[in-house]
CSV table of C-alpha atoms and ligand atoms in Angstrom, one decimal:
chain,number,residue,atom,x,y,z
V,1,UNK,CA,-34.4,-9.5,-21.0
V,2,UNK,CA,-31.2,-10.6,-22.6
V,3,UNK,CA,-28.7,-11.9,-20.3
V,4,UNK,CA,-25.0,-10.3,-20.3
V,5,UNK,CA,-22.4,-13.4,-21.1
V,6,UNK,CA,-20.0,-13.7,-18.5
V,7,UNK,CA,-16.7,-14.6,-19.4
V,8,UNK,CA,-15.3,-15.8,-15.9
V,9,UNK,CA,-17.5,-16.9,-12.8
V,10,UNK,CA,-16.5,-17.9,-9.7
V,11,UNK,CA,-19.1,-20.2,-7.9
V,12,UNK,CA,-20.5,-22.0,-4.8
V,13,UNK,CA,-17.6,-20.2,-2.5
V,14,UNK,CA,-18.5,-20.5,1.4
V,15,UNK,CA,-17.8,-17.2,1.4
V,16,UNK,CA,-17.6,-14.0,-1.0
V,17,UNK,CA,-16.5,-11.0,1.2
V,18,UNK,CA,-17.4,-8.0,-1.4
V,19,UNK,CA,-16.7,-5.1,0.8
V,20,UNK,CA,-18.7,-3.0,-1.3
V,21,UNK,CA,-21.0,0.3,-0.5
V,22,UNK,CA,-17.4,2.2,0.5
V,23,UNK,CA,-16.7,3.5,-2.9
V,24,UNK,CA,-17.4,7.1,-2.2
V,25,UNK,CA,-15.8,7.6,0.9
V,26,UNK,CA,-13.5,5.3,2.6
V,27,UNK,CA,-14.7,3.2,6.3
V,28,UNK,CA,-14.7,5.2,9.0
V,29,UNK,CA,-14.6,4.1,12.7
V,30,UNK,CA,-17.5,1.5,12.9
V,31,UNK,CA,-18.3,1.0,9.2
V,32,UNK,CA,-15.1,-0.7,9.0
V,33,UNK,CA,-16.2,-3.8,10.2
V,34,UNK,CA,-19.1,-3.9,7.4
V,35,UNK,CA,-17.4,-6.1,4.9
V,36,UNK,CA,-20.3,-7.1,2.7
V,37,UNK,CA,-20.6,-11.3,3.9
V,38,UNK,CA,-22.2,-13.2,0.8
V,39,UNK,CA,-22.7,-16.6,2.1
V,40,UNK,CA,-22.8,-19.6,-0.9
V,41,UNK,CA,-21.5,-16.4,-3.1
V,42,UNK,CA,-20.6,-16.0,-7.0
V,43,UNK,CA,-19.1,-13.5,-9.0
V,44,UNK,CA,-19.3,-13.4,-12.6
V,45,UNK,CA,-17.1,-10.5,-15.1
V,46,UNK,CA,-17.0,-9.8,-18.6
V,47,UNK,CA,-13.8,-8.5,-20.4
V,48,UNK,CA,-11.9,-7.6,-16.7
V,49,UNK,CA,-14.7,-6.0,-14.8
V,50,UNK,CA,-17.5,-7.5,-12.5
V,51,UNK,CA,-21.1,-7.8,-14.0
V,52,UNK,CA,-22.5,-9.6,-10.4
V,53,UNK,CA,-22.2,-10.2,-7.3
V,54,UNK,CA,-24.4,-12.3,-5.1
V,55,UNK,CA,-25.4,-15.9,-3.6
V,56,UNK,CA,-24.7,-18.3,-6.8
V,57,UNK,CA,-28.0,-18.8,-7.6
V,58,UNK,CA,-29.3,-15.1,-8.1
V,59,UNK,CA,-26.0,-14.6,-9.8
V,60,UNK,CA,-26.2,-17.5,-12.0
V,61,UNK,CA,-30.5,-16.3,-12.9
V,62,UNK,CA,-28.8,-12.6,-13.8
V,63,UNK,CA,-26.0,-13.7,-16.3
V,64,UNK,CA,-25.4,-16.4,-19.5
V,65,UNK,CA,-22.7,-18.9,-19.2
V,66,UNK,CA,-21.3,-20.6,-22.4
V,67,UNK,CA,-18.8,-23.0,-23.5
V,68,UNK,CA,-16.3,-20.2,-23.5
V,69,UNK,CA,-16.5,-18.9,-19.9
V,70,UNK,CA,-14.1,-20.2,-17.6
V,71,UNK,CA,-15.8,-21.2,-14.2
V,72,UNK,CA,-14.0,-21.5,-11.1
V,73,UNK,CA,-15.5,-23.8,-8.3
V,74,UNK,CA,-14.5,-21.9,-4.9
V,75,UNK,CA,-16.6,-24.9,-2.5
V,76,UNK,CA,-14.9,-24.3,1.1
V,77,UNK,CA,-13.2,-21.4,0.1
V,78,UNK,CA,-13.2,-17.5,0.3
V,79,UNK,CA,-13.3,-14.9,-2.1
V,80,UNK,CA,-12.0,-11.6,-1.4
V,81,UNK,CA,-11.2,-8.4,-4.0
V,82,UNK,CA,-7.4,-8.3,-5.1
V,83,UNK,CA,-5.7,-6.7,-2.2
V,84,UNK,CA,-4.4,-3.6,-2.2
V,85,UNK,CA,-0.7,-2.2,-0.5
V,86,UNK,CA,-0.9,1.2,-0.7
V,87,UNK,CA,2.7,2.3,0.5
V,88,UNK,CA,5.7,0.3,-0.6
V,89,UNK,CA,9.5,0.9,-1.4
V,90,UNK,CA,9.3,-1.8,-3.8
V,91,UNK,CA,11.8,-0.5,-6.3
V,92,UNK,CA,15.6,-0.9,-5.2
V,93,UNK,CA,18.7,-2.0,-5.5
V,94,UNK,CA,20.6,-4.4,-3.0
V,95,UNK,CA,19.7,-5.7,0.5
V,96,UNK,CA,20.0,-4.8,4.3
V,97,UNK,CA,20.5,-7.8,6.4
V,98,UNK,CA,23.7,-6.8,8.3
V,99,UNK,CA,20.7,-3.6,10.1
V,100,UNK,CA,19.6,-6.4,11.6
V,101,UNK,CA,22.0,-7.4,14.0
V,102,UNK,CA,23.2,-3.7,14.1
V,103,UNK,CA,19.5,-3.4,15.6
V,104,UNK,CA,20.2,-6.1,17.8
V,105,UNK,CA,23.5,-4.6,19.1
V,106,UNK,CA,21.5,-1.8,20.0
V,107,UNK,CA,21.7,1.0,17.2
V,108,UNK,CA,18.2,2.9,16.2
V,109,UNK,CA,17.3,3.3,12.6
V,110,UNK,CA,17.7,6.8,12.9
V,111,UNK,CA,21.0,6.5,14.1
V,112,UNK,CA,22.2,4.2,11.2
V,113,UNK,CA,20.6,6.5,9.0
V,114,UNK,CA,22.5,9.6,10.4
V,115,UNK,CA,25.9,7.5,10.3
V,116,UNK,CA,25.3,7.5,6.4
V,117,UNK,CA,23.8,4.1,6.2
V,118,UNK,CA,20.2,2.8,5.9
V,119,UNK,CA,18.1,4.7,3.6
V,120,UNK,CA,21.8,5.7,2.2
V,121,UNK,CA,22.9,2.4,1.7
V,122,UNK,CA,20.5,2.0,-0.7
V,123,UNK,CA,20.7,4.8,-2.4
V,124,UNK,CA,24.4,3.9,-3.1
V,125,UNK,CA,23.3,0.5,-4.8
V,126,UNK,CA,19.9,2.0,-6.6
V,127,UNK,CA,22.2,5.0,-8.0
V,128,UNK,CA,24.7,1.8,-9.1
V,129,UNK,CA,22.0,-0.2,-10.6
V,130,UNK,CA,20.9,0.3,-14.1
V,131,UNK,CA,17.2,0.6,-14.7
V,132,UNK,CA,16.9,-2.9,-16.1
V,133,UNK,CA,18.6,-3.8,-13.0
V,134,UNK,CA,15.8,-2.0,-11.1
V,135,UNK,CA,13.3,-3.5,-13.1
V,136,UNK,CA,13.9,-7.0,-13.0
V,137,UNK,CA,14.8,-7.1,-9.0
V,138,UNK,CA,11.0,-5.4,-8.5
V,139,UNK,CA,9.9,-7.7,-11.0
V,140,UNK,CA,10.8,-10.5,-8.6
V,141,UNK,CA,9.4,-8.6,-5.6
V,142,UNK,CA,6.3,-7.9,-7.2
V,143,UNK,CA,5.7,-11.6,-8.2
V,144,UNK,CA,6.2,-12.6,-4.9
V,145,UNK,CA,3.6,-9.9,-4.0
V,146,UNK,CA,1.5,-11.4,-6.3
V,147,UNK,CA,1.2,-15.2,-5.4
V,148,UNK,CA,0.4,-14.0,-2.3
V,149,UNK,CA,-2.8,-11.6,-3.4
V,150,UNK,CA,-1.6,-8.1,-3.9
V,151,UNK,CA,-3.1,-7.0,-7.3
V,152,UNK,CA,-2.5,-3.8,-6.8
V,153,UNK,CA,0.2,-1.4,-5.1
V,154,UNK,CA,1.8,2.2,-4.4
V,155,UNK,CA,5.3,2.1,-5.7
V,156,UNK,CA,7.9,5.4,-4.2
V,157,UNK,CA,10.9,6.0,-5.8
V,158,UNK,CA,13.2,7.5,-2.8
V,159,UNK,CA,16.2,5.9,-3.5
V,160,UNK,CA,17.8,8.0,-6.4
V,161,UNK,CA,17.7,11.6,-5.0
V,162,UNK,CA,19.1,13.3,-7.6
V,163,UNK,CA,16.5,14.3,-10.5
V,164,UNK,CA,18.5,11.8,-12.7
V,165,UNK,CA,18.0,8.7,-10.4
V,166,UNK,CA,14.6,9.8,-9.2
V,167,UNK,CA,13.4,9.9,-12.8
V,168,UNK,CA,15.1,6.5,-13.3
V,169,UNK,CA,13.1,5.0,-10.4
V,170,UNK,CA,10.1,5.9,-11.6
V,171,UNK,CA,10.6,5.0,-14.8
V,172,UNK,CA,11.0,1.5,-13.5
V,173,UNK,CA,7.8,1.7,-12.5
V,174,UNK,CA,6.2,2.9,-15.6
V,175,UNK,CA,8.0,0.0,-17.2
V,176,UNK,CA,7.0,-2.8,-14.7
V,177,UNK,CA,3.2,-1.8,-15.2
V,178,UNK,CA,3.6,-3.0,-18.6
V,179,UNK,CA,5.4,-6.1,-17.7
V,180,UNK,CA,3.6,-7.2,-15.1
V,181,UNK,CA,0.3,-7.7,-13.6
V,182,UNK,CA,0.3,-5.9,-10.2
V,183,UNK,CA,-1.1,-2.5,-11.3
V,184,UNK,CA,1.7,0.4,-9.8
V,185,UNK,CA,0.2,3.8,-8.7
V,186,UNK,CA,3.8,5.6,-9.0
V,187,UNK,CA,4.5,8.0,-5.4
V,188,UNK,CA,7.5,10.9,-6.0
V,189,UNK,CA,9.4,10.4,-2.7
V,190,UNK,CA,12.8,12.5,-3.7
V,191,UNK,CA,12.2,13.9,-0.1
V,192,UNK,CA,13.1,10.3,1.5
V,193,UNK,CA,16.6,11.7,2.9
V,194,UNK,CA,19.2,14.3,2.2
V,195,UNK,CA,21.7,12.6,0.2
V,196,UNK,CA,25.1,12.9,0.9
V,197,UNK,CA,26.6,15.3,-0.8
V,198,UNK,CA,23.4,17.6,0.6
V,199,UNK,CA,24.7,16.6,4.1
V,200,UNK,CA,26.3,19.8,4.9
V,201,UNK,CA,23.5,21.9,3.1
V,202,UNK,CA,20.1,20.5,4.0
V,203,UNK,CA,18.1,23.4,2.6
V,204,UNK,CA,20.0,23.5,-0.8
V,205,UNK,CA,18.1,19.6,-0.9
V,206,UNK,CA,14.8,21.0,0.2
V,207,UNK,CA,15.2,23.8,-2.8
V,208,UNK,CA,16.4,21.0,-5.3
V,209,UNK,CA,13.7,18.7,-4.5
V,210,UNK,CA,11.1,22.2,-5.0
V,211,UNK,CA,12.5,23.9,-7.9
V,212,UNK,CA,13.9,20.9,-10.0
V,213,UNK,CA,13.0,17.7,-9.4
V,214,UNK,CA,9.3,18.3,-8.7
V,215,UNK,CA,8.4,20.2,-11.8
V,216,UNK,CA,10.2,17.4,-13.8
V,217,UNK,CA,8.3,14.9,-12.1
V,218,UNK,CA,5.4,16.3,-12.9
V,219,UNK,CA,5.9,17.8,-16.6
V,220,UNK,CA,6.8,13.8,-17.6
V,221,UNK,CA,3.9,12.8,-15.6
V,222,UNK,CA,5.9,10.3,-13.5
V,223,UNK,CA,4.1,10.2,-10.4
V,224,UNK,CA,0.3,10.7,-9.0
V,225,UNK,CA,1.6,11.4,-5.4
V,226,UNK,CA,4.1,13.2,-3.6
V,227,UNK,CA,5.7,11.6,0.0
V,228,UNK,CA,7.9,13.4,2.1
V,229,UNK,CA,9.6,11.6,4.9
V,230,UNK,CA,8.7,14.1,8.1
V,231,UNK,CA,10.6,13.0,10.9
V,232,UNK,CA,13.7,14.4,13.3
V,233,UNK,CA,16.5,14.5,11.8
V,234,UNK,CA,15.1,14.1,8.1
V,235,UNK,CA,12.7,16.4,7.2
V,236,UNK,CA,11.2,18.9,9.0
V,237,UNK,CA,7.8,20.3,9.5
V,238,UNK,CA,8.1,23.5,7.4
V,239,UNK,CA,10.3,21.5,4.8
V,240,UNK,CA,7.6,18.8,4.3
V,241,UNK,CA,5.1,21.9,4.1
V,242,UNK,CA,6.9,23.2,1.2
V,243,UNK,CA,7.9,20.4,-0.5
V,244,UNK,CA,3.9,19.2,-0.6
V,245,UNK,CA,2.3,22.8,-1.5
V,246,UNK,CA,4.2,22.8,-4.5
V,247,UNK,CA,3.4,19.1,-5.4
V,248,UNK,CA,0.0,20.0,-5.0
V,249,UNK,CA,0.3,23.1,-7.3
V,250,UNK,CA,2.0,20.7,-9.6
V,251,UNK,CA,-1.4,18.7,-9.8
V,252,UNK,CA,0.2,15.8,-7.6
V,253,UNK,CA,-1.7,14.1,-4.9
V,254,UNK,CA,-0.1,14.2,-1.1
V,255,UNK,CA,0.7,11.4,0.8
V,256,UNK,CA,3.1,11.9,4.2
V,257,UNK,CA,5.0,9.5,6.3
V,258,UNK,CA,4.1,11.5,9.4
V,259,UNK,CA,4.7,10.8,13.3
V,260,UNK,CA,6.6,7.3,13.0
V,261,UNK,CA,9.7,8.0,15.3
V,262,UNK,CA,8.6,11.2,17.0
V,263,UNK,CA,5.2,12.9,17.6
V,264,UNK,CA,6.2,16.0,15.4
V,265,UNK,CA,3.0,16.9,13.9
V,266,UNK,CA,2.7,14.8,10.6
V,267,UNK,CA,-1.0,14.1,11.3
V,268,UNK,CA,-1.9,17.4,11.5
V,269,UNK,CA,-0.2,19.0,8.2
V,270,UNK,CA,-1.5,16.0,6.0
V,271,UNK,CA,-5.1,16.4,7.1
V,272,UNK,CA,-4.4,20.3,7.0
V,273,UNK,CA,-3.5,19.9,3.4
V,274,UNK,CA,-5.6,17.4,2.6
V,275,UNK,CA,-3.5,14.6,2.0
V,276,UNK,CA,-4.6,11.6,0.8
V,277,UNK,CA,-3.0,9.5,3.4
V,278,UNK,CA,-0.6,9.8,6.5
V,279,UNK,CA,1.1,7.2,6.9
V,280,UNK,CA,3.2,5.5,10.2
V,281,UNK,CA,1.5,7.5,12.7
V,282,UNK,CA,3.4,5.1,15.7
V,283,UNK,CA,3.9,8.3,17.5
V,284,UNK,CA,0.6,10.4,16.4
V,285,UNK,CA,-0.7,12.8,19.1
V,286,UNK,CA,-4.4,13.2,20.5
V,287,UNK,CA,-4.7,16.2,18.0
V,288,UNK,CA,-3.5,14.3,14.9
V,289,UNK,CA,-6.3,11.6,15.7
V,290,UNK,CA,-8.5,14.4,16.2
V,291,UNK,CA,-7.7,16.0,12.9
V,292,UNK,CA,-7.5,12.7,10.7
V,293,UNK,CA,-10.9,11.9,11.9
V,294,UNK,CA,-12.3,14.8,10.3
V,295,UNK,CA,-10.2,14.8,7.3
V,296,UNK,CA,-10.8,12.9,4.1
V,297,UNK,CA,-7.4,12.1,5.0
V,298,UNK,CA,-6.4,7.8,5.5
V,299,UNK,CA,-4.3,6.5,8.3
V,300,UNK,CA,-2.5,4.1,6.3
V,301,UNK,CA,-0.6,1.9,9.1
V,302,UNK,CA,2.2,-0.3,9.1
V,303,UNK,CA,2.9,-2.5,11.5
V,304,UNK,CA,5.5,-5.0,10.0
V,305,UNK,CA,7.9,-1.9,10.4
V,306,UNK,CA,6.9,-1.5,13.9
V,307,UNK,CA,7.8,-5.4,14.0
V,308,UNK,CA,10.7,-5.3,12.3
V,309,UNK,CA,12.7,-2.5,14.2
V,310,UNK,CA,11.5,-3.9,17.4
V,311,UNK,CA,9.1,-0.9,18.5
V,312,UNK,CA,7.7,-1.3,21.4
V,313,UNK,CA,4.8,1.3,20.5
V,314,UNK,CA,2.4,0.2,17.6
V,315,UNK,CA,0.6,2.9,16.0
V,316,UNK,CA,-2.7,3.5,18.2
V,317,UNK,CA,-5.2,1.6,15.6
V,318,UNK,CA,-8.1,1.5,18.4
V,319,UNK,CA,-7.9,4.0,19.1
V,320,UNK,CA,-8.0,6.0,16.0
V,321,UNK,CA,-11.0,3.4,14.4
V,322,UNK,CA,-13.1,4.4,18.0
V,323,UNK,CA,-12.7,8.3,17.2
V,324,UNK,CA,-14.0,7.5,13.2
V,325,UNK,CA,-10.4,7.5,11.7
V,326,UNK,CA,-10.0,6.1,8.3
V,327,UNK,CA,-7.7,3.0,8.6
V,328,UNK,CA,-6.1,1.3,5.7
V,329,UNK,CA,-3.4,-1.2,6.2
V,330,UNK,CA,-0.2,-1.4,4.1
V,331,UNK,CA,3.6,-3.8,3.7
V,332,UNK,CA,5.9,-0.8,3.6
V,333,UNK,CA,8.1,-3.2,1.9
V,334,UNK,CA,11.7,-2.0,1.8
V,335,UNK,CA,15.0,-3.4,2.1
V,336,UNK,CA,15.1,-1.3,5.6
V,337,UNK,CA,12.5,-1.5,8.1
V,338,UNK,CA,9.6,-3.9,6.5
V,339,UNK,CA,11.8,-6.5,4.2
V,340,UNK,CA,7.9,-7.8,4.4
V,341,UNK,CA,6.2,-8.2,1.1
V,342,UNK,CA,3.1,-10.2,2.0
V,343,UNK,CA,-0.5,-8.6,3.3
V,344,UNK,CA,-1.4,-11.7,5.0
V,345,UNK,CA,1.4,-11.2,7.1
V,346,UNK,CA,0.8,-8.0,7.6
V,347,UNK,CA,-3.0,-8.7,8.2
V,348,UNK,CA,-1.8,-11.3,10.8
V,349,UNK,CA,0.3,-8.6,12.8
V,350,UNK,CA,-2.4,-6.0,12.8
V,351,UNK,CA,-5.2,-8.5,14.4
V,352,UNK,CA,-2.3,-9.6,17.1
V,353,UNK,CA,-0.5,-6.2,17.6
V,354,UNK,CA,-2.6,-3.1,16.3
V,355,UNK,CA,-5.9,-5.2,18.1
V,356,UNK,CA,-7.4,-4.6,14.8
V,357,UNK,CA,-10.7,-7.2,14.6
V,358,UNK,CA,-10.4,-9.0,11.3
V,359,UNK,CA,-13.3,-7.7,9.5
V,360,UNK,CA,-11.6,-4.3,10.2
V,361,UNK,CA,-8.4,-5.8,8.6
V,362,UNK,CA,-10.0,-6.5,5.5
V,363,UNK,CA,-11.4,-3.8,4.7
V,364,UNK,CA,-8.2,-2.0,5.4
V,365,UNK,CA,-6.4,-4.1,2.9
V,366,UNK,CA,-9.0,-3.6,0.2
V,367,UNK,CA,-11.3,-0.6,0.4
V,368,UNK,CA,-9.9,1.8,2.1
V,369,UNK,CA,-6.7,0.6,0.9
V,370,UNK,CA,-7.9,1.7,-2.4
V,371,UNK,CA,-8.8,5.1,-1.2
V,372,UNK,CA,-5.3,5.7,0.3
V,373,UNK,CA,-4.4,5.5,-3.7
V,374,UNK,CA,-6.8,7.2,-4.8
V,375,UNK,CA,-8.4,4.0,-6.5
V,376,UNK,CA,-11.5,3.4,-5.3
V,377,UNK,CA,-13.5,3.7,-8.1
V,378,UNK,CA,-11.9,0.9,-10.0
V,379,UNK,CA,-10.6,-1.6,-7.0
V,380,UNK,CA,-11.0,-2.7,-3.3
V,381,UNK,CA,-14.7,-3.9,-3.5
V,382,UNK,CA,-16.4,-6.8,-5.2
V,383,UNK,CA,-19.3,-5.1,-7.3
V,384,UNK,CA,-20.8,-4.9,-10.4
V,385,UNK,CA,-19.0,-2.1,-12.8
V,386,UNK,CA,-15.4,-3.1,-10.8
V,387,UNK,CA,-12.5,-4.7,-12.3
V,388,UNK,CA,-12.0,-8.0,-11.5
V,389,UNK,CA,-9.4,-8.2,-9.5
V,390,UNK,CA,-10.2,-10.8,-6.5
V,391,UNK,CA,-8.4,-13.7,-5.0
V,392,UNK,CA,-9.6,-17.1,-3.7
V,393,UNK,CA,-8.0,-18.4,-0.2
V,394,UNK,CA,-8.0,-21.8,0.4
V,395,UNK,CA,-9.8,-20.9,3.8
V,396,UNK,CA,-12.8,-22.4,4.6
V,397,UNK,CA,-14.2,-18.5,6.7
V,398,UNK,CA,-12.5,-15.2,6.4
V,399,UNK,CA,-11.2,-15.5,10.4
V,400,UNK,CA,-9.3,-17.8,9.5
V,401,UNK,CA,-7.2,-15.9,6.7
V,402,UNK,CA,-5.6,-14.0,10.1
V,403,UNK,CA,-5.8,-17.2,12.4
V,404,UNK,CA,-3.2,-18.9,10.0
V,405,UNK,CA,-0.8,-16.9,9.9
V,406,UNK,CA,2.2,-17.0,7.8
V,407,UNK,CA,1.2,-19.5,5.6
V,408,UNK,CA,0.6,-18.2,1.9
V,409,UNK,CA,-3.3,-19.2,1.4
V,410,UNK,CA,-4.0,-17.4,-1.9
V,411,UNK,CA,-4.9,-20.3,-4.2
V,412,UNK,CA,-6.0,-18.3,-7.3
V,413,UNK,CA,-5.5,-14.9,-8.0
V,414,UNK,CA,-7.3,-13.5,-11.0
V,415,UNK,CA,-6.4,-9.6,-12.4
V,416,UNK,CA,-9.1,-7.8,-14.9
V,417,UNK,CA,-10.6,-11.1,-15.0
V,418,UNK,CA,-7.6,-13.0,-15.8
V,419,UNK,CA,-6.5,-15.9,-13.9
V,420,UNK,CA,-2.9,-14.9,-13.3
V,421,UNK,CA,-2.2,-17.4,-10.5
V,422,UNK,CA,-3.5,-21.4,-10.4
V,423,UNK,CA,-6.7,-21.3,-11.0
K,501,LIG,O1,8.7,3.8,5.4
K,501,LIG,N1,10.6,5.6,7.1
K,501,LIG,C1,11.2,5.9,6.0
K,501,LIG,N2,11.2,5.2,4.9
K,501,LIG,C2,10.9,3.8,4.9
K,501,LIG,C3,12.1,3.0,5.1
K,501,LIG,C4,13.0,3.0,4.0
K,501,LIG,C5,14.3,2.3,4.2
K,501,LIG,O2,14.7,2.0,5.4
K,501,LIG,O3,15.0,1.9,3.2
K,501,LIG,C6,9.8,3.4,5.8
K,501,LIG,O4,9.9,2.7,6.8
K,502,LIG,FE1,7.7,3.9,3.9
């Protein structure tokens, strides 16, 4: 039998963690510490997408190397698919530092928010910024992202919330998949707060957000998902009902940031309406672990926000991976609460904070990452038929990638099959 020619192989690592066989349906409970070890392991692609998997020997018996193919030794290291943040604020304007020492003095991040800044603030400076603006400050952002192992992310707009701005931001993101190569799944947040000049007239928002922007959104095809911030003092229950059964008439996907301040009952409307992911879930209830468990729905958690504004409470990750809850891991990077752009933080926090164990980690940054997106067909696992999206860690074991902590350890990083960082 003729051999398929690889293009790009990546040999004799000490480790290949593939993560594979969760294509179908995201990890559950136990199955999430089933990362797919390959001692000794290669991978070899053609043309961007995986042709084998294996120890380097059987892979290097199943496919033809040539002059042409680029081979990458990975001796002492470990290979693990591109990882994948599946909720981040990545496109805005400005910054936020003075929060922090308003946090310090005391103030919650509800209360700046309800005193017009926060969220606001940025939707001062993102309504001020052109879209080439927007563009190149995410640009940055996203090659920081990048050099770290992200290959692929969410991006929400949430900043604009007019149908003008909301447009813009998203349009920013259509842009920066062509310019860049972190692949953007675009999210329609336009329910992120009630702007200003809504202040006095809440539902008039709730309408706009249901009769305008939404169908504009999704006539231009601008966005695969619809977010509604659902929290006191934001948006409601009933509102975030609305808002997502008409996204999901509209053909978009649901996504909800549900039970991060207060236990209001998030969990339970995303797995009643089938969501795609919750996400937060500091303050989820008994029920809402109940529910998610039974739900296709992911719990996509995020605990450099919990970091950040200095919550005491982390989201109850034991508990909901012992009841068979879906768990994927994401940055939340914003200029707010998670100014955090890098998963190996994030991956670090979640083994020391959330108690996650670090083959549960990884798969919630890759996998069911990917399901939280609704991409795991294409990314998240190391197998044949895949793109080739993985990244090499100078890290001799794949404990140690949360052991070390802080320090960038993504050596290479290599997007449908393209080296895009050393190599
Ligand atoms: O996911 N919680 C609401 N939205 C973002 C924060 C956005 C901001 O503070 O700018 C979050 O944490
Ligand atoms: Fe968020």
């Amino acid at each position: 039998m003729k051999k398929a020619k690889a293009d790009l192989i990546v040999r004799n690592a000490a480790e290949i963690v593939t993560c594979a066989g969760g294509t179908e349906h995201p990890r559950r409970g136990r199955e999430m510490a089933d990362i797919g070890l390959i001692r000794d392991g290669a991978v070899a692609a053609r043309d961007g997408v995986i042709l084998a998997v294996g120890r380097t020997d059987d892979v290097l018996e199943q496919v033809e190397i040539g002059e042409d193919t680029k081979v990458i030794e990975a001796k002492g290291r470990v290979v693990l698919p591109g990882l994948v943040d599946p909720h981040t604020h990545v496109i805005f304007a400005g910054s936020r530092e003075h929060e922090l020492e308003m946090r310090l003095n005391g103030m919650s991040y509800l209360e700046i928010l309800a005193r017009g800044g926060g969220i606001l603030d940025t939707v001062r400076a993102t309504r001020e910024a052109g879209l080439e603006e927007l563009i190149a400050a995410a640009g940055k952002y996203l090659a920081e992202m990048l050099v770290q192992g992200t290959t692929t992310a969410e991006a929400k707009s949430g900043y604009g919330l007019s149908t003008e701005e909301e447009v813009k931001m998203l349009e920013a993101v259509r842009e920066l998949n062509r310019l860049q190569p972190v692949e953007l799944v675009p999210t329609f947040l336009g329910a992120h707060a009630i702007p200003a000049e809504y202040r006095e007239n809440p539902e008039g928002y709730v309408d706009l957000v249901v009769e305008e922007m939404l169908p504009v959104i999704a006539r231009q095809g601008l966005a695969e998902f619809c977010d509604v911030f659902c929290e006191e003092g934001v948006f409601s229950v009933e509102q975030t009902r609305r808002i997502l059964v008409r996204a999901r008439e509209l053909g978009l996907k649901l996504k909800v940031h549900a039970d991060e301040m207060a236990s209001l009952g998030g969990a339970e409307l995303a797995s009643e309406l089938g969501a795609t992911s919750a996400d937060h879930l500091m303050a989820v209830s008994e029920k809402g672990i109940y529910d998610l468990a039974r739900a296709d729905t992911v719990a996509v958690l995020l605990p450099a926000t919990t970091f950040c504004l200095m919550g005491q409470k982390y989201a109850p990750a034991r508990r909901m991976i012992e009841q068979g809850v879906a768990v994927a891991l994401a940055s939340d990077f914003n200029p707010g609460s998670s100014p955090v752009n890098s998963l190996q933080v994030v991956m670090g926090i979640a083994c020391r904070q959330l108690k996650m164990k670090p083959a549960e980690v990884i798969t919630a940054v890759t996998i069911n990452a990917a399901h939280a997106i609704g991409r795991a067909a294409e990314v998240g696992s190391l197998e044949a038929g895949k793109r080739a999206d993985m990244v090499i860690f100078d890290a001799p074991n794949h404990l140690y990638l949360m052991y070390r902590f802080g320090t960038n350890l993504a050596e290479t990083v290599i997007k449908n099959g393209q080296v895009v960082i050393g190599g």
